[in-house]
Amino acid sequence: VRTIDINCDLGESFGNWRLGADEEVLPHLTTASVACGFHAGDPVTMARTVERAASLGVAVGAHPGLPDLLGFGRRRMEISAEDAYTYVVYQVGALKAFLEPLGVPLNHVKPHGAFYGTLNESPQLAEAVVKAVIDTMPGQPVLYWPGGVEDKALVQAARAAGVAVYQEYDPDLQYLPSGMHVVERHKAPLAPERAADLVRRFLLEGRIETRDGDTIPLSADSICVHGDGATAAAVVRTIRDVLAECDVRPQRATGAPGTARPPA
Amino acid sequence: VRTIDINCDLGESFGNWRLGADEEVLPHLTTASVACGFHAGDPVTMARTVERAASLGVAVGAHPGLPDLLGFGRRRMEISAEDAYTYVVYQVGALKAFLEPLGVPLNHVKPHGAFYGTLNESPQLAEAVVKAVIDTMPGQPVLYWPGGVEDKALVQAARAAGVAVYQEYDPDLQYLPSGMHVVERHKAPLAPERAADLVRRFLLEGRIETRDGDTIPLSADSICVHGDGATAAAVVRTIRDVLAECDVRPQRATGAPGTARPPA
Amino acid sequence: VRTIDINCDLGESFGNWRLGADEEVLPHLTTASVACGFHAGDPVTMARTVERAASLGVAVGAHPGLPDLLGFGRRRMEISAEDAYTYVVYQVGALKAFLEPLGVPLNHVKPHGAFYGTLNESPQLAEAVVKAVIDTMPGQPVLYWPGGVEDKALVQAARAAGVAVYQEYDPDLQYLPSGMHVVERHKAPLAPERAADLVRRFLLEGRIETRDGDTIPLSADSICVHGDGATAAAVVRTIRDVLAECDVRPQRATGAPGTARPPA
Amino acid sequence: VRTIDINCDLGESFGNWRLGADEEVLPHLTTASVACGFHAGDPVTMARTVERAASLGVAVGAHPGLPDLLGFGRRRMEISAEDAYTYVVYQVGALKAFLEPLGVPLNHVKPHGAFYGTLNESPQLAEAVVKAVIDTMPGQPVLYWPGGVEDKALVQAARAAGVAVYQEYDPDLQYLPSGMHVVERHKAPLAPERAADLVRRFLLEGRIETRDGDTIPLSADSICVHGDGATAAAVVRTIRDVLAECDVRPQRATGAPGTARPPA
């Protein structure tokens, strides 16, 4: 039976500020990417998120971001390769420390927001981040990355270093004709019915819609929903329904990337 | 031969701001307590400090603090037990992630500044921190703690949980007659000759000077120098000389706390 | 006709994190206390909040807090008198800069959260804050302060310096028999019907309920609702209704403190 | 007699971290640009710096930066025009609040570090910052800006809005052949003798050296020294000597920009 991962960015509250419907979303996921305190998240939020995910059997990855709480990590910053390496090591290490007492291994690393854009473009930063993933996930380094950017710096650096890259489809983001998506500081919420249409087409045809209404092929190991979207909980439930309808089983990605992918 | 540990708080720079003569101090230490980003330190500083310590064979501990860069972690904050647990786990985890690729184990955890005072007084916070140390140093949890406070909450909680507590003597701090020392936001620098006198008396007589000029007995496994003192490098060199003069070998504390202590 | 001020703490969002139903609450207020970036708020939020308040004719005060975003300014911190003075000057100055281009004068200063508790107890910090208010509101310094604490440090320091202190009744907080209220990091939401009962009694009898169910006398120039309460908008609307029912006109406090107060 | 302003970026300490030889530099300046807490500086540092400058008769400007303490405001960030406007208003307002009790007017606004680069390129951000200067310095808005970038966005926006732009020569920075200088996160210190040569040539010939050893013409109303340079105090003293030698009087820039400039 065909399988696909369902992933959501969680743990993006900060102190007294709540963000995302984490409690409603979590039970429907196979994997969670948890914020690590730089763009969002804080130690208390991380501990609670990790514990809840573990108790539900949801795999946990680290979602490191740029050090910009005020901009939610969605503003490009001109960081150095040493910054990039150490920011990832620091954040991933902090998250792992909450997982270890629970006996749960770290599933993956997935750079957040504007960090993503930078890592598509700069081979130096991409190599630094790949090294950070290798150093913090010895033996089984795994990156999550948006699909459609096979030729970009991070993907190339990861492949060169033997790091598995599972690719995502983000139905709640706008895609350019090139296959790249757009990082915005605030997102318009996605209607669940629209999510259903997008995910159905992706599963059945291996195609997604771009911002200008065309479709392009995209293959992915995971469907990702952003936890700060106002409709995230409804969207995730809808995606589960569409998976059931299409006879695709939600399951954490394992093995060689691409093996669980829908046919293009 | 009698041994004693020499320990210094290091890695307390932040971004472009330098603090401490880390490079001059490090070669004279047996152990370093490295700031983890909450009261001081940042990912780049941590990576560089850890690498330098490892290359010199200096053992590395974590020096977690309160989340107060502006006050350098030297202002009491009314945190909860959940805050205390998660702040330590987060910071220790982040530091461990820089040690792991070097194959260097974490030596100890030593709470910084105003965190220390709080943990002397609150059994709830003390238990939370002891649990954090156990969870992040499975198998061999070790706390560094000032001497003279045997009856205080943190020491009691650690002993109850079987966590080793190595005690320190801080010649650059002011001691009260009770044996507790005073945490100040800014420290007056210690003259190296004065450091020599204080450490010599400590080694030979097992006694230290209090703020009002009396002496009290104090036993300790480690002599600690604060890296932000203007004379830290000279003080550490002087202490090495006094140790040689007194035929005490500088060596990382191991085994049961107290076994390396000078006779009281 | 008898009048009373209705005040709410607003502008407590931070970056992408929303807090409070500011847009629904604002039209029902006579005065707003706007966060200034230390415990909550950020420049964009401040600019938008001030502009909206000004366009509705709602008077604007500054709501400076302790530098603790993670704890929402609700954790005591051991700050110095120099810290206290400069933190207030900095925050009030920042807020005034958004008011000046609109030609709107600053109405008052109201310390937030754990800052309040500290200022009740420390004469040194209280004097420092009173001086900061005088220095940033030359000619007409005004503090907002909870009622029931006439004998406390801040009120005494303000009176000694000739600074007007308008006192508040906070129906969404718990009161101790002493008349002091309790600062909690998270508040239980207040049911609008309960708010109506509390405010009605306050207006008609000059009495409020304590945490243990007794009533005590309290006089106040303003009724305050906290913007981060989940029911804040409904509570404020209800208070307007109770005022109308009791024939009390909502109006910004002016003149000598106490002149608009309900009879005790 | 010919005059020129001597300006230095000051107040760039943060909490316990000291940066710059402010006390030695201040007496030799005619103008200081004071950090406002976003890239450096904090309320206590601002209060002390402003008070010291006022007592020495040194004019004070605001030196607002990007919200990036970790990068000292020297990393580009993709901020919006609303961010740019409100970040400047907030920081300038905070600084003005320390000046007002001393009866000292704000002399100018000078964007810091990577903010500068951004404002050269983006007309939207440049217009937002010019509006912020007009709104916070009503009647007499003044910007300080590096020389050699007459055609850039900020200068054009300021001129279009009637805001005076005094231009600087920065002998401790590297210049490109285009006349733009390079913003680096860490600067190599400038030798005082080299400073003397550079400033002498600038005063006598109206020319400066570029990174590749050529000279280009540059006119400026102010000579600027960066306070975080290790040799800043010696450099400023040397510049005073060169001014005396060249019969140029150090004096705050007033009147139309360019009137005090050395002949090109």
Short mmCIF file of N, CA, C and O in Angstrom, two decimals, chain D residues 127-189:
data_model
loop_
_atom_site.label_atom_id
_atom_site.label_comp_id
_atom_site.label_asym_id
_atom_site.label_seq_id
_atom_site.Cartn_x
_atom_site.Cartn_y
_atom_site.Cartn_z
N GLU D 127 12.09 56.23 2.19
CA GLU D 127 11.00 57.19 2.45
C GLU D 127 10.41 56.99 3.84
O GLU D 127 10.06 57.94 4.53
N ALA D 128 10.32 55.74 4.27
CA ALA D 128 9.78 55.45 5.60
C ALA D 128 10.68 56.05 6.67
O ALA D 128 10.20 56.64 7.65
N VAL D 129 11.98 55.93 6.50
CA VAL D 129 12.91 56.45 7.51
C VAL D 129 12.92 57.98 7.49
O VAL D 129 12.96 58.62 8.54
N VAL D 130 12.86 58.56 6.31
CA VAL D 130 12.81 60.02 6.24
C VAL D 130 11.55 60.52 6.94
O VAL D 130 11.60 61.50 7.71
N LYS D 131 10.44 59.87 6.74
CA LYS D 131 9.20 60.26 7.43
C LYS D 131 9.37 60.13 8.95
O LYS D 131 8.92 60.97 9.72
N ALA D 132 10.04 59.06 9.38
CA ALA D 132 10.27 58.88 10.82
C ALA D 132 11.13 60.01 11.38
O ALA D 132 10.89 60.48 12.51
N VAL D 133 12.10 60.47 10.62
CA VAL D 133 12.96 61.57 11.08
C VAL D 133 12.14 62.86 11.16
O VAL D 133 12.23 63.62 12.14
N ILE D 134 11.32 63.09 10.16
CA ILE D 134 10.47 64.29 10.18
C ILE D 134 9.51 64.23 11.37
O ILE D 134 9.30 65.23 12.07
N ASP D 135 8.95 63.06 11.65
CA ASP D 135 7.96 62.93 12.72
C ASP D 135 8.58 63.05 14.11
O ASP D 135 7.90 63.43 15.06
N THR D 136 9.85 62.69 14.24
CA THR D 136 10.48 62.73 15.56
C THR D 136 11.35 63.96 15.77
O THR D 136 11.77 64.23 16.88
N MET D 137 11.65 64.69 14.68
CA MET D 137 12.42 65.93 14.80
C MET D 137 11.64 67.06 14.13
O MET D 137 12.15 67.72 13.22
N PRO D 138 10.42 67.33 14.57
CA PRO D 138 9.59 68.30 13.86
C PRO D 138 10.29 69.66 13.83
O PRO D 138 10.83 70.11 14.81
N GLY D 139 10.25 70.30 12.65
CA GLY D 139 10.82 71.63 12.53
C GLY D 139 12.25 71.61 12.02
O GLY D 139 12.64 72.45 11.23
N GLN D 140 13.05 70.63 12.48
CA GLN D 140 14.46 70.65 12.09
C GLN D 140 15.03 69.24 11.91
O GLN D 140 15.98 68.86 12.59
N PRO D 141 14.42 68.47 11.00
CA PRO D 141 14.91 67.09 10.82
C PRO D 141 16.29 67.07 10.17
O PRO D 141 16.54 67.75 9.19
N VAL D 142 17.18 66.29 10.76
CA VAL D 142 18.57 66.20 10.27
C VAL D 142 19.01 64.74 10.23
O VAL D 142 18.88 64.02 11.22
N LEU D 143 19.53 64.30 9.11
CA LEU D 143 20.13 62.98 9.00
C LEU D 143 21.64 63.10 8.86
O LEU D 143 22.14 64.01 8.21
N TYR D 144 22.36 62.18 9.48
CA TYR D 144 23.78 62.01 9.21
C TYR D 144 23.90 60.83 8.26
O TYR D 144 23.23 59.81 8.45
N TRP D 145 24.76 60.96 7.28
CA TRP D 145 24.87 59.91 6.28
C TRP D 145 26.28 59.89 5.72
O TRP D 145 26.90 60.94 5.61
N PRO D 146 26.79 58.74 5.39
CA PRO D 146 28.12 58.69 4.80
C PRO D 146 28.17 59.49 3.51
O PRO D 146 27.18 59.54 2.76
N GLY D 147 29.29 60.11 3.26
CA GLY D 147 29.46 60.80 1.99
C GLY D 147 29.65 59.80 0.87
O GLY D 147 29.77 58.61 1.08
N GLY D 148 29.62 60.30 -0.37
CA GLY D 148 29.94 59.45 -1.51
C GLY D 148 28.76 58.68 -2.04
O GLY D 148 28.92 57.84 -2.91
N VAL D 149 27.57 58.93 -1.49
CA VAL D 149 26.41 58.15 -1.94
C VAL D 149 25.24 59.07 -2.28
O VAL D 149 24.09 58.79 -1.99
N GLU D 150 25.58 60.20 -2.90
CA GLU D 150 24.60 61.24 -3.21
C GLU D 150 23.40 60.72 -4.00
O GLU D 150 22.30 61.23 -3.90
N ASP D 151 23.67 59.71 -4.81
CA ASP D 151 22.62 59.25 -5.71
C ASP D 151 21.78 58.14 -5.10
O ASP D 151 20.92 57.58 -5.76
N LYS D 152 22.02 57.82 -3.84
CA LYS D 152 21.36 56.67 -3.25
C LYS D 152 19.99 57.03 -2.68
O LYS D 152 19.68 58.19 -2.44
N ALA D 153 19.22 55.97 -2.41
CA ALA D 153 17.81 56.13 -2.07
C ALA D 153 17.57 57.06 -0.88
O ALA D 153 16.73 57.96 -0.93
N LEU D 154 18.29 56.87 0.20
CA LEU D 154 18.01 57.65 1.41
C LEU D 154 18.30 59.13 1.17
O LEU D 154 17.51 60.00 1.55
N VAL D 155 19.42 59.43 0.52
CA VAL D 155 19.78 60.82 0.29
C VAL D 155 18.74 61.47 -0.61
O VAL D 155 18.28 62.60 -0.37
N GLN D 156 18.33 60.75 -1.63
CA GLN D 156 17.31 61.29 -2.54
C GLN D 156 15.98 61.52 -1.82
O GLN D 156 15.34 62.56 -1.98
N ALA D 157 15.59 60.57 -1.00
CA ALA D 157 14.32 60.71 -0.29
C ALA D 157 14.39 61.87 0.70
O ALA D 157 13.43 62.64 0.85
N ALA D 158 15.52 62.03 1.36
CA ALA D 158 15.67 63.12 2.32
C ALA D 158 15.61 64.47 1.61
O ALA D 158 14.90 65.39 2.04
N ARG D 159 16.32 64.58 0.51
CA ARG D 159 16.32 65.86 -0.21
C ARG D 159 14.93 66.19 -0.72
O ARG D 159 14.48 67.33 -0.64
N ALA D 160 14.24 65.16 -1.24
CA ALA D 160 12.88 65.40 -1.76
C ALA D 160 11.96 65.90 -0.65
O ALA D 160 11.03 66.66 -0.90
N ALA D 161 12.24 65.51 0.59
CA ALA D 161 11.36 65.89 1.71
C ALA D 161 11.89 67.10 2.47
O ALA D 161 11.31 67.49 3.48
N GLY D 162 13.00 67.66 2.02
CA GLY D 162 13.54 68.84 2.70
C GLY D 162 14.26 68.54 4.00
O GLY D 162 14.39 69.40 4.87
N VAL D 163 14.73 67.32 4.16
CA VAL D 163 15.48 66.95 5.36
C VAL D 163 16.98 67.19 5.10
O VAL D 163 17.51 66.71 4.10
N ALA D 164 17.63 67.91 6.00
CA ALA D 164 19.06 68.16 5.84
C ALA D 164 19.83 66.86 5.99
O ALA D 164 19.55 66.07 6.89
N VAL D 165 20.81 66.65 5.12
CA VAL D 165 21.66 65.47 5.21
C VAL D 165 23.11 65.92 5.34
O VAL D 165 23.71 66.42 4.38
N TYR D 166 23.66 65.77 6.54
CA TYR D 166 25.08 66.06 6.71
C TYR D 166 25.85 64.79 6.39
O TYR D 166 25.51 63.71 6.88
N GLN D 167 26.89 64.95 5.60
CA GLN D 167 27.61 63.75 5.18
C GLN D 167 28.91 63.56 5.96
O GLN D 167 29.52 64.51 6.42
N GLU D 168 29.27 62.29 6.11
CA GLU D 168 30.41 61.93 6.93
C GLU D 168 31.54 61.33 6.09
O GLU D 168 31.29 60.67 5.08
N TYR D 169 32.72 61.47 6.61
CA TYR D 169 33.85 60.69 6.12
C TYR D 169 34.27 59.76 7.26
O TYR D 169 34.48 60.19 8.39
N ASP D 170 34.39 58.47 6.96
CA ASP D 170 34.71 57.46 7.96
C ASP D 170 36.10 56.91 7.71
O ASP D 170 36.25 55.89 7.02
N PRO D 171 37.13 57.51 8.25
CA PRO D 171 38.48 57.02 7.94
C PRO D 171 38.75 55.60 8.42
O PRO D 171 39.68 54.95 7.92
N ASP D 172 37.94 55.08 9.35
CA ASP D 172 38.20 53.71 9.81
C ASP D 172 37.43 52.65 9.03
O ASP D 172 37.43 51.49 9.40
N LEU D 173 36.79 53.06 7.94
CA LEU D 173 36.11 52.08 7.08
C LEU D 173 36.81 51.97 5.73
O LEU D 173 37.51 52.88 5.30
N GLN D 174 36.59 50.84 5.07
CA GLN D 174 37.09 50.62 3.72
C GLN D 174 36.10 51.24 2.72
O GLN D 174 34.90 51.01 2.81
N TYR D 175 36.63 51.96 1.75
CA TYR D 175 35.78 52.53 0.69
C TYR D 175 35.96 51.79 -0.63
O TYR D 175 37.07 51.40 -0.98
N LEU D 176 34.84 51.64 -1.31
CA LEU D 176 34.89 51.10 -2.67
C LEU D 176 35.16 52.25 -3.65
O LEU D 176 34.93 53.41 -3.30
N PRO D 177 35.60 51.92 -4.86
CA PRO D 177 35.82 52.98 -5.86
C PRO D 177 34.57 53.83 -6.10
O PRO D 177 34.64 55.00 -6.43
N SER D 178 33.39 53.24 -5.89
CA SER D 178 32.13 53.96 -6.11
C SER D 178 31.89 55.03 -5.06
O SER D 178 30.99 55.84 -5.18
N GLY D 179 32.67 55.01 -3.99
CA GLY D 179 32.44 55.97 -2.90
C GLY D 179 31.64 55.37 -1.76
O GLY D 179 31.50 55.99 -0.70
N MET D 180 31.11 54.18 -1.96
CA MET D 180 30.40 53.52 -0.86
C MET D 180 31.40 52.84 0.05
O MET D 180 32.43 52.37 -0.40
N HIS D 181 31.05 52.73 1.32
CA HIS D 181 31.94 51.98 2.18
C HIS D 181 31.34 50.61 2.49
O HIS D 181 30.19 50.33 2.17
N VAL D 182 32.12 49.79 3.14
CA VAL D 182 31.77 48.40 3.37
C VAL D 182 31.41 48.23 4.85
O VAL D 182 32.15 48.69 5.72
N VAL D 183 30.26 47.61 5.11
CA VAL D 183 29.88 47.32 6.50
C VAL D 183 30.34 45.91 6.84
O VAL D 183 29.93 44.94 6.19
N GLU D 184 31.21 45.79 7.82
CA GLU D 184 31.69 44.47 8.26
C GLU D 184 31.28 44.23 9.70
O GLU D 184 31.17 45.18 10.48
N ARG D 185 31.07 42.96 10.05
CA ARG D 185 30.64 42.67 11.42
C ARG D 185 31.75 42.98 12.42
O ARG D 185 31.48 43.37 13.54
N HIS D 186 32.96 42.79 12.04
CA HIS D 186 34.10 43.11 12.91
C HIS D 186 35.06 43.98 12.11
O HIS D 186 35.31 43.69 10.94
N LYS D 187 35.59 44.99 12.74
CA LYS D 187 36.49 45.91 12.02
C LYS D 187 37.92 45.73 12.49
O LYS D 187 38.18 45.57 13.68
N ALA D 188 38.85 45.83 11.55
CA ALA D 188 40.27 45.89 11.93
C ALA D 188 40.51 47.28 12.51
O ALA D 188 40.00 48.27 11.99
N PRO D 189 41.29 47.38 13.58
CA PRO D 189 41.53 48.70 14.17
C PRO D 189 42.41 49.55 13.26
O PRO D 189 43.27 49.04 12.54
#
